[in-house]
GROMACS .gro file of C-alpha atoms in nm:
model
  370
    1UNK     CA    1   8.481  12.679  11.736
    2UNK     CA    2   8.330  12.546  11.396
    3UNK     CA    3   8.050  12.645  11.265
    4UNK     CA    4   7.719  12.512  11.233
    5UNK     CA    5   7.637  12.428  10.816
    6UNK     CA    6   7.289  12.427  10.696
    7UNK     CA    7   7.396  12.305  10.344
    8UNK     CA    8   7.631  12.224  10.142
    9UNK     CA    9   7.737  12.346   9.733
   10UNK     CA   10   7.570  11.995   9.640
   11UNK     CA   11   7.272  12.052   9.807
   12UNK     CA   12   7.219  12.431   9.702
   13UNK     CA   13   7.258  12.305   9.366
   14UNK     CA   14   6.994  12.040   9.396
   15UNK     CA   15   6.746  12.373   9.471
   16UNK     CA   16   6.829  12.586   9.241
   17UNK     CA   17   6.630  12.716   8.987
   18UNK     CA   18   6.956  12.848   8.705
   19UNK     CA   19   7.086  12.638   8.471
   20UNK     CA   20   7.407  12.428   8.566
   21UNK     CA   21   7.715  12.508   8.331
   22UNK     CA   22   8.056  12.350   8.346
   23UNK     CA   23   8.336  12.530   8.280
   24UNK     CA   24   8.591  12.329   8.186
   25UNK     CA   25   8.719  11.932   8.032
   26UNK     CA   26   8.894  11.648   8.242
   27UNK     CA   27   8.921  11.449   8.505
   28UNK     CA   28   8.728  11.715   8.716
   29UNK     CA   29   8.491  11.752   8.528
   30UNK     CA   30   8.421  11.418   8.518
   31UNK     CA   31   8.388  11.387   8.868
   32UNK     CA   32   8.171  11.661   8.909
   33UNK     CA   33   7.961  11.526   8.655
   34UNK     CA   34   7.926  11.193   8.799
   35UNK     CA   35   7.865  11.361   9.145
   36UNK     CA   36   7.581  11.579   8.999
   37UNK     CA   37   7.383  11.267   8.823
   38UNK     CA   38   7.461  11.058   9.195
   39UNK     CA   39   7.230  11.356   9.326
   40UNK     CA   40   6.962  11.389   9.021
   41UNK     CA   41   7.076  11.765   8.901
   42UNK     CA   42   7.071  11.820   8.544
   43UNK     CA   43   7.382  12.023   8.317
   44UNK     CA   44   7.291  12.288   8.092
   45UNK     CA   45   7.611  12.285   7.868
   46UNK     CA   46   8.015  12.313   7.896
   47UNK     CA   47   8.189  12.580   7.792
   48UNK     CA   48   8.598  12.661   7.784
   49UNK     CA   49   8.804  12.900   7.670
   50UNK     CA   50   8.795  13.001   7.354
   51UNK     CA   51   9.139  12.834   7.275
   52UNK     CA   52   8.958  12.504   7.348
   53UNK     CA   53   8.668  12.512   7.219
   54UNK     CA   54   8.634  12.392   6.841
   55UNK     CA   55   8.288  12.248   6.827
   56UNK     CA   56   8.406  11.900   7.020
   57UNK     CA   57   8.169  11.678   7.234
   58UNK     CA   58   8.230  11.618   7.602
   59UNK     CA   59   7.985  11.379   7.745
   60UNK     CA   60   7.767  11.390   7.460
   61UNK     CA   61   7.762  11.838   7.483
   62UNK     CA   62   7.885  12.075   7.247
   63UNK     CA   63   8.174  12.261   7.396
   64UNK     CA   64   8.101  12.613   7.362
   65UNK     CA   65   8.257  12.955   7.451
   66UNK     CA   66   8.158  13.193   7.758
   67UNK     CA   67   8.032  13.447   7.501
   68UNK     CA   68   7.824  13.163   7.338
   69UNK     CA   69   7.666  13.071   7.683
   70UNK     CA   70   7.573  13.415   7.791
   71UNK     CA   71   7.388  13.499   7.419
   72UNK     CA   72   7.158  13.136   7.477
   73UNK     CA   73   7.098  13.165   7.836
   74UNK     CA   74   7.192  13.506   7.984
   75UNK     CA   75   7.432  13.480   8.236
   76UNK     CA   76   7.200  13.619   8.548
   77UNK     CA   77   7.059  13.240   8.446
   78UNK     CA   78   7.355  13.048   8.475
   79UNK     CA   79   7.568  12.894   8.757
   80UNK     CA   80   7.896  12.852   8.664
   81UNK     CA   81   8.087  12.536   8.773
   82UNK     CA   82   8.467  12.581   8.758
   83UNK     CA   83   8.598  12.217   8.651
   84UNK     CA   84   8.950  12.245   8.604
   85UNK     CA   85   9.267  12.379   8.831
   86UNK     CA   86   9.518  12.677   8.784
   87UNK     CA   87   9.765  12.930   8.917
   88UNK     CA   88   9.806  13.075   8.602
   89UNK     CA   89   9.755  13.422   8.676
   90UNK     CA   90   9.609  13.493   8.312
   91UNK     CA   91   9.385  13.211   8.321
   92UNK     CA   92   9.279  13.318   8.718
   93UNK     CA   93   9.178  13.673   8.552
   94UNK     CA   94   8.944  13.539   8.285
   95UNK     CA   95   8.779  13.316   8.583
   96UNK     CA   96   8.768  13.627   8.808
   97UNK     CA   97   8.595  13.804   8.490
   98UNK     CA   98   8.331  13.541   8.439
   99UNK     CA   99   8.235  13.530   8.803
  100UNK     CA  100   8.188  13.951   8.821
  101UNK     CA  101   7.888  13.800   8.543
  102UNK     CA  102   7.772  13.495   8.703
  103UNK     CA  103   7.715  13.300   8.963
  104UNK     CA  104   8.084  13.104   9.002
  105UNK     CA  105   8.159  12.746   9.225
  106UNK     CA  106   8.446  12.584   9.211
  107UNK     CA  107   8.302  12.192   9.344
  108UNK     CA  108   8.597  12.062   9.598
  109UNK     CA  109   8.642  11.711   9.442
  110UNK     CA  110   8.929  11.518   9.569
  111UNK     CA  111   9.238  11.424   9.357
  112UNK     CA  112   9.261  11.099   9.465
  113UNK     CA  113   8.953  10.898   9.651
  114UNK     CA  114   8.574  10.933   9.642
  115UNK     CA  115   8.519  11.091   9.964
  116UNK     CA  116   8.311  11.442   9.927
  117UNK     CA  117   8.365  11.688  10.148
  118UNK     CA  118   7.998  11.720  10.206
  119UNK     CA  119   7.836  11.882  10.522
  120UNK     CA  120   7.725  11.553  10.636
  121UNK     CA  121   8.080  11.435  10.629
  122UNK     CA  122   8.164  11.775  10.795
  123UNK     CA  123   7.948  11.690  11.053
  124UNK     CA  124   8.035  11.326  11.160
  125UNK     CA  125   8.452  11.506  11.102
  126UNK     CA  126   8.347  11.797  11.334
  127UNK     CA  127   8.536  11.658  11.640
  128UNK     CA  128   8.835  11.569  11.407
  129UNK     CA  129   8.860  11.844  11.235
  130UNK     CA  130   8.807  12.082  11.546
  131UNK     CA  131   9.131  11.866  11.708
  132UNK     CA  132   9.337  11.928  11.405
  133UNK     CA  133   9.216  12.308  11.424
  134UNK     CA  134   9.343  12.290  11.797
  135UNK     CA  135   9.687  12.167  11.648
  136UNK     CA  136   9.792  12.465  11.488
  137UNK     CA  137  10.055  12.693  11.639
  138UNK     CA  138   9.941  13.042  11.516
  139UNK     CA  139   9.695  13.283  11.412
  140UNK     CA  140   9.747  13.272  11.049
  141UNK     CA  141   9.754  12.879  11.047
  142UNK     CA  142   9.388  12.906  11.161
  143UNK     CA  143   9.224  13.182  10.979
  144UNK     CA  144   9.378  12.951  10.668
  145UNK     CA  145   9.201  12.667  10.769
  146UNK     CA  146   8.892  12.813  10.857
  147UNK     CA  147   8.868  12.950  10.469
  148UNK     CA  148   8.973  12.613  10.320
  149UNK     CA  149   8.708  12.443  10.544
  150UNK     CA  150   8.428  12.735  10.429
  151UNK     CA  151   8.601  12.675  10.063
  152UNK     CA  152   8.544  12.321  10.098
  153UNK     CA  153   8.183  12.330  10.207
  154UNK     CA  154   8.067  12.615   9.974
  155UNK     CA  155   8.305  12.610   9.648
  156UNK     CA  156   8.273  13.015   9.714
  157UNK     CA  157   8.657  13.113   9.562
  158UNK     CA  158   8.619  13.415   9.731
  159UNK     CA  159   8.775  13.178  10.033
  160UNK     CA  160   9.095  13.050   9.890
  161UNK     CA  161   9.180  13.432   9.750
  162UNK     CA  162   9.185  13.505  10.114
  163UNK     CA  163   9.354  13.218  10.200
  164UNK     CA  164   9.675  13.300   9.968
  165UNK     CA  165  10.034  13.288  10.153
  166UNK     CA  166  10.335  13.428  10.098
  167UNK     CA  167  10.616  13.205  10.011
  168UNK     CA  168  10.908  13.403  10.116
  169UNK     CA  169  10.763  13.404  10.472
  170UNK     CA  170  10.724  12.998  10.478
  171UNK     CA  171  11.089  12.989  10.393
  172UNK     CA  172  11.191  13.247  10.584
  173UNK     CA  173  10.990  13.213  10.929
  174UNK     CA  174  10.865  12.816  10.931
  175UNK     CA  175  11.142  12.607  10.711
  176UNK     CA  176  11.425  12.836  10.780
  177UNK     CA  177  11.705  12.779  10.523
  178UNK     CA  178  11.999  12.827  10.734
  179UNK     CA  179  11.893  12.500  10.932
  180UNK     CA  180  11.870  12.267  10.627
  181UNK     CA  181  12.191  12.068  10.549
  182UNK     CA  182  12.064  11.739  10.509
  183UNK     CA  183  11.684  11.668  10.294
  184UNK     CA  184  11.435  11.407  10.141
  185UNK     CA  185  11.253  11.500   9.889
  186UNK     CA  186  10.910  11.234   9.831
  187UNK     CA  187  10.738  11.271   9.526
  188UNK     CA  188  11.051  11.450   9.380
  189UNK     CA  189  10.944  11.439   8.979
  190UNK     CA  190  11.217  11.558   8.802
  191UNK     CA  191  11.390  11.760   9.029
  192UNK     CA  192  11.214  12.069   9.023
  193UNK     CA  193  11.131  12.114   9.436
  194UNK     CA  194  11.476  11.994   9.448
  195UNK     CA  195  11.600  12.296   9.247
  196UNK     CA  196  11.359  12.494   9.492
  197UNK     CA  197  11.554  12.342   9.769
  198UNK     CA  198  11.937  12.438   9.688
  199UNK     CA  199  11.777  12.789   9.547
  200UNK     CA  200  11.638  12.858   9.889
  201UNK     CA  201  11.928  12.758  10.113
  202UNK     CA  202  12.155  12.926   9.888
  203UNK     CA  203  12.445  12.654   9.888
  204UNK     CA  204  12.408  12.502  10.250
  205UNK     CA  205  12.267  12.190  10.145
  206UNK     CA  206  12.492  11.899  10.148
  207UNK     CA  207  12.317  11.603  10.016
  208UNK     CA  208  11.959  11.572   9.909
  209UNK     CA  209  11.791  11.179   9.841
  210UNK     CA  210  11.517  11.255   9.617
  211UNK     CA  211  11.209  10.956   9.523
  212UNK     CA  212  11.050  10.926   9.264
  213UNK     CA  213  10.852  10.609   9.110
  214UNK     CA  214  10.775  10.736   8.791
  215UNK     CA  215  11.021  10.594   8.553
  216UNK     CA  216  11.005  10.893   8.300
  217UNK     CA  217  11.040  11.136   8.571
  218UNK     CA  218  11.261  10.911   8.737
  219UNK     CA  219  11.497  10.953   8.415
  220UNK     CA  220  11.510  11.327   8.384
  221UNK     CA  221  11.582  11.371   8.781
  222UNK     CA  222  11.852  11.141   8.731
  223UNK     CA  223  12.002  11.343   8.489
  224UNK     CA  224  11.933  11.645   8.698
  225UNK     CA  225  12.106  11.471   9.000
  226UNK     CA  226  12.459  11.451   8.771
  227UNK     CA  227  12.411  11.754   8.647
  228UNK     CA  228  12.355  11.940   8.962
  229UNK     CA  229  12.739  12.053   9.096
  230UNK     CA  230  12.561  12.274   9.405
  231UNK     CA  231  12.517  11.935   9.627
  232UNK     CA  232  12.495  11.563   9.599
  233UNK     CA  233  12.149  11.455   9.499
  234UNK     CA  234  12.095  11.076   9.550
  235UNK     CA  235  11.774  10.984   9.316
  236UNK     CA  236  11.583  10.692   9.398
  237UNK     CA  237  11.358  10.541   9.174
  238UNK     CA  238  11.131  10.437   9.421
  239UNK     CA  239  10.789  10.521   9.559
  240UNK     CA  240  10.733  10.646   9.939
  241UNK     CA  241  10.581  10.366  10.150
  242UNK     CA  242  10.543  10.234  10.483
  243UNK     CA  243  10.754   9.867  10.389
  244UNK     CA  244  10.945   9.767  10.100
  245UNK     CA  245  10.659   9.639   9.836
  246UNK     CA  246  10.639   9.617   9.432
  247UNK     CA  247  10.255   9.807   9.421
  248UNK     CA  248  10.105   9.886   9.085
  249UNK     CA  249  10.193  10.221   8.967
  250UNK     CA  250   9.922  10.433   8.752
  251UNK     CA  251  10.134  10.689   8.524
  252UNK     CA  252   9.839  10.821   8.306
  253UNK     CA  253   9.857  11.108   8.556
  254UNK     CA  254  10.165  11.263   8.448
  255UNK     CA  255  10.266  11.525   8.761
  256UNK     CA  256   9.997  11.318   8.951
  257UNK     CA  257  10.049  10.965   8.910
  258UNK     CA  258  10.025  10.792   9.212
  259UNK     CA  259   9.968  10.435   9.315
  260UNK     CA  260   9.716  10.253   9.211
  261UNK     CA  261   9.514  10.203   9.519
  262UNK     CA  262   9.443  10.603   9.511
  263UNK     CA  263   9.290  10.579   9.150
  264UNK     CA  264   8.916  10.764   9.202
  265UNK     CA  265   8.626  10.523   9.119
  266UNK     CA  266   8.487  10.757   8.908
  267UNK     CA  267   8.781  10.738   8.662
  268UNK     CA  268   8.778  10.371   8.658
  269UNK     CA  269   8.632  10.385   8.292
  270UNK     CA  270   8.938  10.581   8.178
  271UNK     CA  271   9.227  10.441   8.078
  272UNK     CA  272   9.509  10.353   8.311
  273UNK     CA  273   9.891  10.309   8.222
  274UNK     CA  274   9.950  10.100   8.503
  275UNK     CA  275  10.333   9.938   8.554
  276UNK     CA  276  10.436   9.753   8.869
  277UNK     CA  277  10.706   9.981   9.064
  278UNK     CA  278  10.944   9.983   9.408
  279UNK     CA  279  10.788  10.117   9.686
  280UNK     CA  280  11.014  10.112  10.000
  281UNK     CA  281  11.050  10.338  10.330
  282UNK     CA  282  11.252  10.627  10.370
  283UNK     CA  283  11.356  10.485  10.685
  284UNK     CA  284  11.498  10.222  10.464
  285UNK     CA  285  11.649  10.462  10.207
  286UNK     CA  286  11.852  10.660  10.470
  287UNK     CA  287  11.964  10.415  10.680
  288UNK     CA  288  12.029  10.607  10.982
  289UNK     CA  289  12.159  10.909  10.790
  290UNK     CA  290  12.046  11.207  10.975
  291UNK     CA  291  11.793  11.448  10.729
  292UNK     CA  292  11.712  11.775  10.844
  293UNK     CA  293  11.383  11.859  10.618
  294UNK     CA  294  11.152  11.624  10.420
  295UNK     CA  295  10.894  11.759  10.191
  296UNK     CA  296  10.576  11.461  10.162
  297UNK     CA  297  10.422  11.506   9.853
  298UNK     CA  298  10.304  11.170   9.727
  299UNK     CA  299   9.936  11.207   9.553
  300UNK     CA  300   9.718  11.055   9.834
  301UNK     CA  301  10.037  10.820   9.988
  302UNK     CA  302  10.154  11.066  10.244
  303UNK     CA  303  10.019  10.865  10.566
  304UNK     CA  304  10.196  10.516  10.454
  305UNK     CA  305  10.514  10.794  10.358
  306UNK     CA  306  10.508  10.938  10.726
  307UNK     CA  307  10.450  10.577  10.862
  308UNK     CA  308  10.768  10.481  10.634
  309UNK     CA  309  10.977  10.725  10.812
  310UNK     CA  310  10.888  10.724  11.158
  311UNK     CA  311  11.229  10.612  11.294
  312UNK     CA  312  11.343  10.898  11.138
  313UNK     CA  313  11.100  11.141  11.235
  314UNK     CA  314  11.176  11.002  11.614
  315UNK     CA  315  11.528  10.988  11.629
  316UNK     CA  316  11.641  11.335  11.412
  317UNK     CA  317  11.296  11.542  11.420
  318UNK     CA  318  11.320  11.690  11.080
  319UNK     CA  319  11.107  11.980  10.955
  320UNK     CA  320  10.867  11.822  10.705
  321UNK     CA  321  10.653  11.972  10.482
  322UNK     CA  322  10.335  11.778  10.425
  323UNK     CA  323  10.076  11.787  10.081
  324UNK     CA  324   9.705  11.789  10.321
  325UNK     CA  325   9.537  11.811   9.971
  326UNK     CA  326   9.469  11.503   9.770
  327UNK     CA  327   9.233  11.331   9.973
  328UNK     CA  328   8.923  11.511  10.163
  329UNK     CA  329   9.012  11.361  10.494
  330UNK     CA  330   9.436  11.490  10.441
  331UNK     CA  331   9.263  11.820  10.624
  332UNK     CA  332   9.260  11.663  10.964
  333UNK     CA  333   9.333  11.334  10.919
  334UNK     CA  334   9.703  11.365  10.834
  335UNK     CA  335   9.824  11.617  11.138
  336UNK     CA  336   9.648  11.396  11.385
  337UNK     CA  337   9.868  11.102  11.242
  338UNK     CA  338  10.131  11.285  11.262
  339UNK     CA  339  10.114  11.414  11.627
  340UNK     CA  340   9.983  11.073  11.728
  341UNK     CA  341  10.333  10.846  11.588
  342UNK     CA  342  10.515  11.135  11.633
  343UNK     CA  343  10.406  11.367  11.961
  344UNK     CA  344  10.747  11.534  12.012
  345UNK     CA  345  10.663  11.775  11.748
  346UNK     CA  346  10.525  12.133  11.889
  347UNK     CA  347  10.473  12.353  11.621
  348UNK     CA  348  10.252  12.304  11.304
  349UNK     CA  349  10.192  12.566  11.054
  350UNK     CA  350   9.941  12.541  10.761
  351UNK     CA  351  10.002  12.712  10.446
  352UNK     CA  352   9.825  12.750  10.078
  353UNK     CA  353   9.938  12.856   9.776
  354UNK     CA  354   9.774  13.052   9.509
  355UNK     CA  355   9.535  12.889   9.289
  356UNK     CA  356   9.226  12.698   9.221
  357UNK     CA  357   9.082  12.510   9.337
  358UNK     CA  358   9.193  12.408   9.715
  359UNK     CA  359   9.534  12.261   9.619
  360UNK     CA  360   9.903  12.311   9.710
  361UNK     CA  361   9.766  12.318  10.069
  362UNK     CA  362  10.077  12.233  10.310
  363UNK     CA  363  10.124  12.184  10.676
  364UNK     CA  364  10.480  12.246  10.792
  365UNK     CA  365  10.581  12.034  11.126
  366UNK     CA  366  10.832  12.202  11.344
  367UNK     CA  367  10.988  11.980  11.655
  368UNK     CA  368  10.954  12.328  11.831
  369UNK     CA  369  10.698  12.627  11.786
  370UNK     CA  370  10.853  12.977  11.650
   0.00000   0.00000   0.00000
């Protein structure tokens, strides 16, 4: 069972009596920002490391150091907002250090949409998320997604250090190397998860098609793909989609670029490098060829990906490794898709990396359980 929420990190932070600091610049921080003056709570300052702070102006504030903070205001004053993501482990120390002083958040803002994950929307989810909940083939699953939820709903970071897996025992127990001959990598930037891939399996891969939109990307997994003698990688410079399309492209994202229907609203003052790209199904892209694992990591496209591939996903059952991160609703919304076009699959297996905030969250789809 779920719990039952009285509030929300929002609404504590529309009570409180400390002074609001931001730690950390970007796109995050703009979006907390913009959430904050939606709900009438004033920012103290913004502070960042000391690398990166040099006197500049973000938003019209100084950008000061932690040390600079704490000698103004006194850090039993403060609430620290973390603005900014990392699985650095150095960087992950020095947050770790600041929150043993203050009181530390890290707001869940969502890569790509506008949706909160506020405790009304919790609420009106409940019965959605409690079905996806119900999906989930094991213990560990579970007790992951009940921290990212409480994560989620409180920005406490205390939750995703808990929620931390191991990534020898995904490989090992869920994708299982030894099964993987054939793959599709979506979202495959330049070629890194695909170097991942033929690492883990250890030379039992035979051929890999790997999309990728991006035409810079697209260029340096290309040369990967020639370069690579351990199996035949077939780059496609192409994004993941649900029918063959040209769709507007947004590359100002580097590593996240994604389509421009995904671009947040609250960026839409920032500028945008948009280009028109391919978008076509992997359905399309294989043609029939039999893939054994497909890893779905598209910035906020992943449910017009699955759709893409459903004749696929019906007729050879691969594993598939799905992002459940850049949108709010990818929680529940995206493994109820999936066991709704696709209800032959048994066994689903949610997984988190480490970091900060609640990214590199993945569900792993099994035809069977294990």
């Amino acid at each position: 069972m779920l719990p039952h929420v009285m509030r929300d990190l929002w609404e504590y932070l529309q009570e409180t009596d400390k002074t609001i600091v931001l730690y950390g610049m970007g796109n995050g921080a703009d979006k907390i920002l913009s959430v904050l003056a939606e709900r009438g709570v004033p920012v103290g300052g913004i502070f960042a490391s000391d690398g990166f702070a040099r006197g500049n102006l973000f938003h019209g504030m100084p950008v000061r150091t932690w040390s600079d903070v704490k000698a103004e205001l006194g850090a039993e004053n403060v609430i620290v907002l973390l603005s900014f993501g990392t699985s650095r482990p150095e960087v992950l120390e020095n947050i770790l250090r600041i929150r043993a002083e203050a009181e530390l958040y890290a707001p869940d803002v969502p890569a790509f949409g506008d949706t909160l994950f506020t405790r009304p929307f919790y609420e009106a989810h409940k019965s959605d998320l409690e079905a996806a909940r119900a999906l989930l083939s094991n213990e560990e699953s579970r007790r992951i997604f009940d921290n990212i939820l409480s994560y989620k709903l409180s920005g406490d970071i205390s939750y995703l250090l808990d929620a931390e897996s191991d990534e020898d025992e995904i490989w090992r127990d869920i994708l299982r190397p030894q099964t993987i001959r054939t793959a599709a990598d979506l979202g495959a930037y330049n070629g890194d998860t695909v170097r991942q891939l033929l690492e883990r399996t250890d030379g039992k891969v035979d051929t890999v098609w790997a999309m990728e939109p991006d035409a810079r990307n697209y260029k340096k997994l290309e040369a990967y793909a020639q370069s690579e003698t351990r199996a035949h990688i077939i780059p496609v410079n192409a994004g993941a989609w649900n029918e063959e399309a040209t769709l507007f492209f947004d590359k100002s994202g580097n590593r996240n670029a994604s389509f421009g229907q995904n671009r947040s609203q609250t960026l839409a003052d920032r500028p945008a490098k948009m280009v028109e790209v391919k978008a076509l199904p992997l359905d399309q892209v294989l043609g029939g060829a039999r893939v054994d694992y497909i890893k779905y990591d598209v910035e906020g496209s992943e449910r017009e990906a699955l759709d893409g591939s459903l004749s696929t996903l019906t007729e050879h059952a691969p594993t598939l490794l799905v992002s459940l991160y850049h949108r709010s609703e990818d929680l529940f919304a995206l493994p109820l898709h999936i066991k709704a076009i696709a209800p032959h699959y048994q066994g689903f297996y949610l997984r988190r990396m480490r970091g900060i905030p609640a990214w590199d969250i993945n569900l792993y789809v099994r035809k069977e359980k294990i």
